[in-house]
PDB file of C-alpha atoms in Angstrom:
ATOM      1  CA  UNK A1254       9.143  11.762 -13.807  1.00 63.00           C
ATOM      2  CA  UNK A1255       8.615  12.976 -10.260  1.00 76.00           C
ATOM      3  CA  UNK A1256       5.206  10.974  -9.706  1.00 95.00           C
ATOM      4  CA  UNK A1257       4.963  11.350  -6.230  1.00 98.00           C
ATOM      5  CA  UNK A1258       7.511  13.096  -3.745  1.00 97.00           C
ATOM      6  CA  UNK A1259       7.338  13.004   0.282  1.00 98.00           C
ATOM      7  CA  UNK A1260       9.060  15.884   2.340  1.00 97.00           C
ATOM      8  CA  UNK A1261      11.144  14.868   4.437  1.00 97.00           C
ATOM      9  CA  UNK A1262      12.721  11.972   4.704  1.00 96.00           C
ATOM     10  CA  UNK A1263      13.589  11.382   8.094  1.00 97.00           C
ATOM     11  CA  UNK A1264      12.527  13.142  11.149  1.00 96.00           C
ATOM     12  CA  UNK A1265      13.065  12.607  14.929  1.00 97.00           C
ATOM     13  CA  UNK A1266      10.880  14.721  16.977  1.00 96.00           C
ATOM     14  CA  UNK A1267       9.985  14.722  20.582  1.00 97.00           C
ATOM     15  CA  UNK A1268       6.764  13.945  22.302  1.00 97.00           C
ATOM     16  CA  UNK A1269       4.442  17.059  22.179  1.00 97.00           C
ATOM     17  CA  UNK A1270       5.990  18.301  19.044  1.00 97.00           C
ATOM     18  CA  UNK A1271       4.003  19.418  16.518  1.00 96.00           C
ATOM     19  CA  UNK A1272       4.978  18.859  12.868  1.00 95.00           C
ATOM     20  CA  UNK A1273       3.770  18.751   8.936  1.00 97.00           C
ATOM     21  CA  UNK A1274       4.035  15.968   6.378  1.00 98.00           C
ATOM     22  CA  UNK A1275       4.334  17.299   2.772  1.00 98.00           C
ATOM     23  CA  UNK A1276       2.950  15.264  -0.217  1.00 98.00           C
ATOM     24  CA  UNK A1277       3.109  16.731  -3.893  1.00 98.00           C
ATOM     25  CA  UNK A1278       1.909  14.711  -7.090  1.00 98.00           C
ATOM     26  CA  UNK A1279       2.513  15.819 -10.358  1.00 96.00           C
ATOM     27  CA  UNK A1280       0.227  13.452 -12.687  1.00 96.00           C
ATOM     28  CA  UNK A1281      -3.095  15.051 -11.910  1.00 96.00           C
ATOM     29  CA  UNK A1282      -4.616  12.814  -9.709  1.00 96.00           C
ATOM     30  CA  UNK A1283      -8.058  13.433  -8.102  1.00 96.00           C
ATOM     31  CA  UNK A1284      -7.322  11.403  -5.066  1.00 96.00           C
ATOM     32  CA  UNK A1285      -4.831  11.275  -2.558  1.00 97.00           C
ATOM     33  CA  UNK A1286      -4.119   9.415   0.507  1.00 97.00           C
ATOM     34  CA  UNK A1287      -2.045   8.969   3.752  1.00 98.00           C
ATOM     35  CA  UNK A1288      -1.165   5.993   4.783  1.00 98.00           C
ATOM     36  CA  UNK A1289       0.775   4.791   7.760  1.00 98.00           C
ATOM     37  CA  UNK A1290       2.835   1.128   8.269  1.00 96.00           C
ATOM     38  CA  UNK A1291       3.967  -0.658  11.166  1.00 95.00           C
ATOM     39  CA  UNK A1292       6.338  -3.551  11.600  1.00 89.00           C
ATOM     40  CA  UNK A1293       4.099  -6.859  11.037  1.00 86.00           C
ATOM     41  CA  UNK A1294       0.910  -5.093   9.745  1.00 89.00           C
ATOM     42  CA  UNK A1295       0.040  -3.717   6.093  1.00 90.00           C
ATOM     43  CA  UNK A1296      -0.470  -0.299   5.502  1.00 95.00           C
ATOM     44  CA  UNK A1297      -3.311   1.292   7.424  1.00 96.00           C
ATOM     45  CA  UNK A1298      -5.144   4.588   6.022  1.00 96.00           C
ATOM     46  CA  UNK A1299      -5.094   7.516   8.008  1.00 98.00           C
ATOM     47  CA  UNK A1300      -7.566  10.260   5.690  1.00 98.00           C
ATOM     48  CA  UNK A1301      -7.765  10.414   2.332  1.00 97.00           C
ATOM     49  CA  UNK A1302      -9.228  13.229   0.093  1.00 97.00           C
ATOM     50  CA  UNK A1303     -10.809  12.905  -3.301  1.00 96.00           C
ATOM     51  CA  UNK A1304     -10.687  15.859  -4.466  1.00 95.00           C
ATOM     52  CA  UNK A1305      -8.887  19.436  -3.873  1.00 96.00           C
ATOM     53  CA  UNK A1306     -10.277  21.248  -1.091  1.00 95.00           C
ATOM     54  CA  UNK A1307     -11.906  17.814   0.248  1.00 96.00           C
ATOM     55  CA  UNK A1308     -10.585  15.581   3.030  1.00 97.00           C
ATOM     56  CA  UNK A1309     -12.236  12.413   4.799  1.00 96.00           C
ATOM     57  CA  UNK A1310     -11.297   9.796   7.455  1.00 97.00           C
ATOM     58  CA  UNK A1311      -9.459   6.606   7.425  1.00 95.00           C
ATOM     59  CA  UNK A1312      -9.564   3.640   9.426  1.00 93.00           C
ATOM     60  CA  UNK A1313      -6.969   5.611  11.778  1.00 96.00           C
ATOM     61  CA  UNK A1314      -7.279   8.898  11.492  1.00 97.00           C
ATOM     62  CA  UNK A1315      -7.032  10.315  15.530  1.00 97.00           C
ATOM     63  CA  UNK A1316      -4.161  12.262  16.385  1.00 96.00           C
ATOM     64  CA  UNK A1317      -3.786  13.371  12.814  1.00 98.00           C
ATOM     65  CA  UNK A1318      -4.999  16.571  10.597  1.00 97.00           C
ATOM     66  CA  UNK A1319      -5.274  16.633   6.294  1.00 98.00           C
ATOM     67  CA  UNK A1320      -5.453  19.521   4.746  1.00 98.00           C
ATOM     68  CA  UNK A1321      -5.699  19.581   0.574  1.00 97.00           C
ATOM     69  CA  UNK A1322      -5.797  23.170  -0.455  1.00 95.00           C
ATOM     70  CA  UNK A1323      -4.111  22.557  -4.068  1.00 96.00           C
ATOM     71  CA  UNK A1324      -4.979  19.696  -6.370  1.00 97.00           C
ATOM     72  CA  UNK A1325      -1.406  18.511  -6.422  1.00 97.00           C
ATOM     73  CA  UNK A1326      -0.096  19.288  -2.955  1.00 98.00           C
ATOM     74  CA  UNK A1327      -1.794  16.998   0.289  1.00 98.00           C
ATOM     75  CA  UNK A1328      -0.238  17.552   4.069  1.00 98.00           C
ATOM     76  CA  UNK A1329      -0.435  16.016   7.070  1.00 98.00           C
ATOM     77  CA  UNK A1330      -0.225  17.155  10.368  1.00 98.00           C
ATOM     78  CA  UNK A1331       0.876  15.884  13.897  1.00 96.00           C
ATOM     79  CA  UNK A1332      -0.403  18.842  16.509  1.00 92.00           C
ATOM     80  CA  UNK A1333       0.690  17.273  19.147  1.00 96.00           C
ATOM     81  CA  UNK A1334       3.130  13.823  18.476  1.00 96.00           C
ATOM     82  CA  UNK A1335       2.995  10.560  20.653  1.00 97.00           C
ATOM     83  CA  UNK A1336       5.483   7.856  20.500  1.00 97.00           C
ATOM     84  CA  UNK A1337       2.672   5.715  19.436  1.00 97.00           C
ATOM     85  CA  UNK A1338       3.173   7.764  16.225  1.00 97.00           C
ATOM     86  CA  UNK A1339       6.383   6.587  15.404  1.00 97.00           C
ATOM     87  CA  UNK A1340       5.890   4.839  12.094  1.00 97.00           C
ATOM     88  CA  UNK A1341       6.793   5.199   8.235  1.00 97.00           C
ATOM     89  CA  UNK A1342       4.232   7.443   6.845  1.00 98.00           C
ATOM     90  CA  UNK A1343       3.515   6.989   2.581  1.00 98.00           C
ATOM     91  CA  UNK A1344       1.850   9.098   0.429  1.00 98.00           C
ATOM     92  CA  UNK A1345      -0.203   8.201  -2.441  1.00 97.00           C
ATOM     93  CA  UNK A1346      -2.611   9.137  -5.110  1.00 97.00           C
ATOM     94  CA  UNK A1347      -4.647   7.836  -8.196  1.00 95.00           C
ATOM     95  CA  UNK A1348      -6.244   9.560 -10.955  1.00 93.00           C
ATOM     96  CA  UNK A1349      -9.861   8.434  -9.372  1.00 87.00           C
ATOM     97  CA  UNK A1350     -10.695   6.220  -6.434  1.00 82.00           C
ATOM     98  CA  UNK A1351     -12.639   2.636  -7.187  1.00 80.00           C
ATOM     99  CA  UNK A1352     -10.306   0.036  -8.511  1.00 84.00           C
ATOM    100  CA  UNK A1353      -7.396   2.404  -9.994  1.00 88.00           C
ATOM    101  CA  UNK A1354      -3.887   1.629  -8.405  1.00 93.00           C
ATOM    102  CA  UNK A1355      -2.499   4.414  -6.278  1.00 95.00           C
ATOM    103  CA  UNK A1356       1.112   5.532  -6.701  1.00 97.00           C
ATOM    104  CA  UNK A1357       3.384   5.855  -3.926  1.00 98.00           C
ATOM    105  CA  UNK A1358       6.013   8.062  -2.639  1.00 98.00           C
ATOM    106  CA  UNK A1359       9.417   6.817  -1.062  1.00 97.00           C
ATOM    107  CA  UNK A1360       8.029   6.915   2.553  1.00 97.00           C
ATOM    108  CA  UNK A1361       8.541   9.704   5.657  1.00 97.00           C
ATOM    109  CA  UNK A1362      10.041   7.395   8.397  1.00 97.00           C
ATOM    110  CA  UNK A1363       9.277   9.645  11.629  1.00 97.00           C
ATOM    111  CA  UNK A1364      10.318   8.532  15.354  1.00 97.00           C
ATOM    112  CA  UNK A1365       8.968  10.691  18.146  1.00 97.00           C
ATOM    113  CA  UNK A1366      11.137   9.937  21.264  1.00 96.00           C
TER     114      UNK A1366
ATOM    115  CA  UNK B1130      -9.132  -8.530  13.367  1.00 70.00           C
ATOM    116  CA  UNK B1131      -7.165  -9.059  10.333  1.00 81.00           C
ATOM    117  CA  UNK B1132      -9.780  -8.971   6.827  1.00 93.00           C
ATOM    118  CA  UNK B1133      -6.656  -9.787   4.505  1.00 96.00           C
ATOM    119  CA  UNK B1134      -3.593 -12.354   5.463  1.00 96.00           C
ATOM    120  CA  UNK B1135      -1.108 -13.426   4.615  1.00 97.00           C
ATOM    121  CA  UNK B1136       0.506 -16.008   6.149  1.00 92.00           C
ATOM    122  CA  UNK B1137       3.612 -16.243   5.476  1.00 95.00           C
ATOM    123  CA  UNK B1138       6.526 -13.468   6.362  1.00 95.00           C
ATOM    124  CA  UNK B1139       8.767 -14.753   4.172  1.00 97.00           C
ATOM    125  CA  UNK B1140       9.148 -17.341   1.596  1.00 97.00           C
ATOM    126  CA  UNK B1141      13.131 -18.169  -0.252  1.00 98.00           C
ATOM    127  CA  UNK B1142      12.405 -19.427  -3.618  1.00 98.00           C
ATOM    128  CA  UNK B1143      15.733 -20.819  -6.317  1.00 98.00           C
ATOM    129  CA  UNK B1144      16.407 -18.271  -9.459  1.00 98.00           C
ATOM    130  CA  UNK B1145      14.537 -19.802 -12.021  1.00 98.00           C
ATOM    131  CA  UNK B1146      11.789 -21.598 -10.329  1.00 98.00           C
ATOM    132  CA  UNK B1147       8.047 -20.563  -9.066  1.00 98.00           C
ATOM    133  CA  UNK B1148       7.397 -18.131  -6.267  1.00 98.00           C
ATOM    134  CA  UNK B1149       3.966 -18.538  -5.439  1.00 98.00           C
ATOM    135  CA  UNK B1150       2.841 -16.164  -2.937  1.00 98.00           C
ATOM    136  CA  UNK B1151      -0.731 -16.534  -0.899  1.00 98.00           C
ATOM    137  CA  UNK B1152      -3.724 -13.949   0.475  1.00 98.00           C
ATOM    138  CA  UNK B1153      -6.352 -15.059   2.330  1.00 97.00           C
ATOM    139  CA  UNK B1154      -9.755 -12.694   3.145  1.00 97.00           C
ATOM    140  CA  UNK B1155     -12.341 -12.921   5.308  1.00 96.00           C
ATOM    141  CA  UNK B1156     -15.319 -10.443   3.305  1.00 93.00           C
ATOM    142  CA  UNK B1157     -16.714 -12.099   0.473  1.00 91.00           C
ATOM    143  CA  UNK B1158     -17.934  -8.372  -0.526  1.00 91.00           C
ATOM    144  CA  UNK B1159     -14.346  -7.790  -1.567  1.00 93.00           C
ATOM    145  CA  UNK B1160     -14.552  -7.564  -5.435  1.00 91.00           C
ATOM    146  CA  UNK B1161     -11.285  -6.042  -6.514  1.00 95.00           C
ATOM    147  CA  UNK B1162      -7.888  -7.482  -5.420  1.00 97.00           C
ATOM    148  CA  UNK B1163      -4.019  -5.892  -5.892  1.00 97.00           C
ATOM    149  CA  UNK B1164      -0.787  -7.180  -5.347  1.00 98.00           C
ATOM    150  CA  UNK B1165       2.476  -4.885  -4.728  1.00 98.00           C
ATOM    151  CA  UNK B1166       5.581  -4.717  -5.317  1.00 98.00           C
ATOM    152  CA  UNK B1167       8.096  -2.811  -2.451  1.00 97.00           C
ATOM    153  CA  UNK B1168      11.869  -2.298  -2.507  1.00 97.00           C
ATOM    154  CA  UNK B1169      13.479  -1.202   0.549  1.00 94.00           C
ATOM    155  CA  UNK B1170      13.376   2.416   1.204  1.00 92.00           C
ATOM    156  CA  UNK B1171      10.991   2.835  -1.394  1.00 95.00           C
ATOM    157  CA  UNK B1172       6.970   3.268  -1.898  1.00 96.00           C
ATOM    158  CA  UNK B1173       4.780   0.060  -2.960  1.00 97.00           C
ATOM    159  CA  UNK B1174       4.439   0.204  -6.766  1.00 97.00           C
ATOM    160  CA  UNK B1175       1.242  -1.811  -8.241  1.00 97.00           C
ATOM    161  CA  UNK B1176       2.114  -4.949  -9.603  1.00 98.00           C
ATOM    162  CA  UNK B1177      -0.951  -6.422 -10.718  1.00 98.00           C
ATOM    163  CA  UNK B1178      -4.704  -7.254 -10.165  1.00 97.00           C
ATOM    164  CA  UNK B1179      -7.945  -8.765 -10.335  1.00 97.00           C
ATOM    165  CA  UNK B1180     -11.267  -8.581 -10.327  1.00 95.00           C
ATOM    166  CA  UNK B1181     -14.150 -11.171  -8.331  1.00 92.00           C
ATOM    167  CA  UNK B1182     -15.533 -11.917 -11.860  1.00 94.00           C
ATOM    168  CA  UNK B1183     -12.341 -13.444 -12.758  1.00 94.00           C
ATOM    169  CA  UNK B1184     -10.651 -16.488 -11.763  1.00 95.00           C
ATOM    170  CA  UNK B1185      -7.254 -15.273 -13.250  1.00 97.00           C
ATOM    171  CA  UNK B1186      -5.252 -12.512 -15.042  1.00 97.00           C
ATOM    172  CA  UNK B1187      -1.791 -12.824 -16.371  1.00 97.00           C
ATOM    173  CA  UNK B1188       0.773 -10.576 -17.399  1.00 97.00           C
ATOM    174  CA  UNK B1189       4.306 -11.719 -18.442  1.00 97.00           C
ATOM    175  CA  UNK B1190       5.563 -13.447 -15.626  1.00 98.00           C
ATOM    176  CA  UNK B1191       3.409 -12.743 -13.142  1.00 98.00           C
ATOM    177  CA  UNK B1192      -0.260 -14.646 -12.572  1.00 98.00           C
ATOM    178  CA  UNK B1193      -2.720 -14.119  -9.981  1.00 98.00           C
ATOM    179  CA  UNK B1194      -5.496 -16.899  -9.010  1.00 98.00           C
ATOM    180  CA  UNK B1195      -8.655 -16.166  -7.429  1.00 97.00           C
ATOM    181  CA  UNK B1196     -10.976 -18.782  -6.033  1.00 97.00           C
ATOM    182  CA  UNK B1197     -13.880 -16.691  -4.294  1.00 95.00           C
ATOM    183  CA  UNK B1198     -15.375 -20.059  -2.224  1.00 95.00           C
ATOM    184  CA  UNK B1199     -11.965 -20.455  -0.615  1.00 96.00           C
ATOM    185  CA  UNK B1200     -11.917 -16.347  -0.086  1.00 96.00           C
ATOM    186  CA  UNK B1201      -8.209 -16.959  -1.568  1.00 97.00           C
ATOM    187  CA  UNK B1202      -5.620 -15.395  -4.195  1.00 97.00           C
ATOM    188  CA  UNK B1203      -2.367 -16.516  -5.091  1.00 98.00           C
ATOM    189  CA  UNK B1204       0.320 -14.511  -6.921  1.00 98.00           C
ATOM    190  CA  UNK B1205       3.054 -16.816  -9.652  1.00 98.00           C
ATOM    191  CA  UNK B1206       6.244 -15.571 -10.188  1.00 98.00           C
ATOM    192  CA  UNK B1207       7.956 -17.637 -13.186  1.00 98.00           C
ATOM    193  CA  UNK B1208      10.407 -17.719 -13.713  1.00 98.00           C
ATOM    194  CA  UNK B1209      11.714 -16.200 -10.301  1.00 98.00           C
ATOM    195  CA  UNK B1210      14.558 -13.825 -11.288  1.00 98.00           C
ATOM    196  CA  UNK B1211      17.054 -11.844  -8.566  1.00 97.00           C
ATOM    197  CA  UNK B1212      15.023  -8.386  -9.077  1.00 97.00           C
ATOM    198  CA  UNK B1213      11.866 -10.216  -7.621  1.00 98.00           C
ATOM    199  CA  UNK B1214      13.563 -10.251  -4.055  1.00 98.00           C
ATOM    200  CA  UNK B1215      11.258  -7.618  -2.174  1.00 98.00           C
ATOM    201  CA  UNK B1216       7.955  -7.487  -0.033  1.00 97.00           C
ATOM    202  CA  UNK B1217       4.814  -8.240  -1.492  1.00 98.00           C
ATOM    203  CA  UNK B1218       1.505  -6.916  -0.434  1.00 97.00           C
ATOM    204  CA  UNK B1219      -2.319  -8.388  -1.420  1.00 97.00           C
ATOM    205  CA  UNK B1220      -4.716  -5.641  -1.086  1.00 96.00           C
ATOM    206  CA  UNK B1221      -8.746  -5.930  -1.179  1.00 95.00           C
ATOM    207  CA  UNK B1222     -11.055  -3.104  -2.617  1.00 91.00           C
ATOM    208  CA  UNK B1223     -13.496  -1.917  -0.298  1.00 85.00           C
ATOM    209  CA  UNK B1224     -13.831   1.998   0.173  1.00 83.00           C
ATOM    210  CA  UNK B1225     -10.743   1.771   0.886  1.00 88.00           C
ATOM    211  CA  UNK B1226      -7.810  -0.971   0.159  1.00 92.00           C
ATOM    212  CA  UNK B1227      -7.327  -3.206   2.974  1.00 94.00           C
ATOM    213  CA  UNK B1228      -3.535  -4.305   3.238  1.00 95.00           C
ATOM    214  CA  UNK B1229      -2.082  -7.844   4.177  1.00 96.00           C
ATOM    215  CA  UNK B1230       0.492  -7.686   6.335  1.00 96.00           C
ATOM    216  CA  UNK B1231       3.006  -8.748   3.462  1.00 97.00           C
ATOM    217  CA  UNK B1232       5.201 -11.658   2.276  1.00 98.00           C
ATOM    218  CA  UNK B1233       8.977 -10.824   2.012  1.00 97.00           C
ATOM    219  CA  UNK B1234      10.238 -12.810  -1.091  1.00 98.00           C
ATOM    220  CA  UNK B1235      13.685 -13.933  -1.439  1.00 98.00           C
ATOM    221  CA  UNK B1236      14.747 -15.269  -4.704  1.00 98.00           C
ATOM    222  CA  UNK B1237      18.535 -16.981  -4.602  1.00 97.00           C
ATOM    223  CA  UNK B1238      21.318 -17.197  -6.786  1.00 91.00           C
TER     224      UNK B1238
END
């Protein structure tokens, strides 16, 4: 019962560095999401895609890249990473988008000194 | 500016007693409200929810209250057991969910 698995766990980079975010779901889902949270605020969505081969903005979505090429597998990208991106990153899905609760995986906690 | 609060950071409740735990919002267009459940280290895992055309929805231990003219929700815990102790997040359904801040609940011994 996998549900939903992050890769990795940890990661330190340095500012400027460029690095990917993997997400894989193994229940099917249509919809998946990226989320980012920071100490004394709830999580904030960065894109979100609803289907494979579709992506869309969240409510912070700048400095960031999606890509969902396979139904199961959604990645996200830092091109070019700013200490303001220092955060723990969660991945999520649901089998459709409305009012069904998503399912989270274990978090990415990334610094970028 | 904040659309979903809550309040309180952290709230210490005795084993066995009631852990109520409050959401305020400011859109009365929200129509669909969660609660979460998160561990340390881990992901949030849905606890339990309800819609606008509801005043309340139970399941086991676990209650949440919704009264719409107030633009407030409250979650009951009873009884409050050890394995409650974690964050818990209120989230609203709009096209996307919008996340309180969270309450971290303590229960003790």
């Amino acid at each position: 019962n996998a549900g939903v698995t992050q890769t990795p766990k940890f990661r330190v980079l340095k500012t400027g560095q460029s690095m990917t975010l993997l997400c894989a779901q193994d229940m099917n889902h249509e919809y998946m999401y990226w989320y980012r949270q920071d100490p004394g605020m709830g999580l904030r969505l960065i894109h979100y895609s609803v289907g494979e081969g579709t992506t869309a903005k969240g409510e912070v979505p700048d400095g960031y890249n999606v890509s969902r090429l396979k139904k199961q597998n959604f990645l996200l990208g830092l091109e070019s990473a700013a200490p303001s991106q220092t955060s723990v990153y969660f991945c999520a899905s649901s089998l459709q988008g409305g009012n069904q609760p998503q399912h989270f995986g274990d978090g990415t906690r990334l610094s970028i000194l | 500016d904040q659309q979903v609060k809550q309040n309180s950071p952290s709230l210490s409740v005795q084993e066995g007693r009631i852990s109520i735990l409050n959401c305020d919002y400011t859109n009365s267009m929200f129509d669909y409200f969660l609660w979460y459940k998160k561990y340390p280290a881990e992901g949030p895992t849905f606890l339990i929810s309800i819609s606008s055309i509801k005043d309340k929805n139970e399941d086991g231990r676990f209650t949440v209250f919704l009264n719409k003219s107030a633009k407030h929700l409250s979650l009951h815990i009873v009884p409050s057991q050890p394995g409650d102790s974690a964050v818990y997040f209120c989230a609203a359904q709009d096209y996307q969910l919008i996340w309180g801040a969270g309450t971290k609940l303590i229960i003790k011994p």
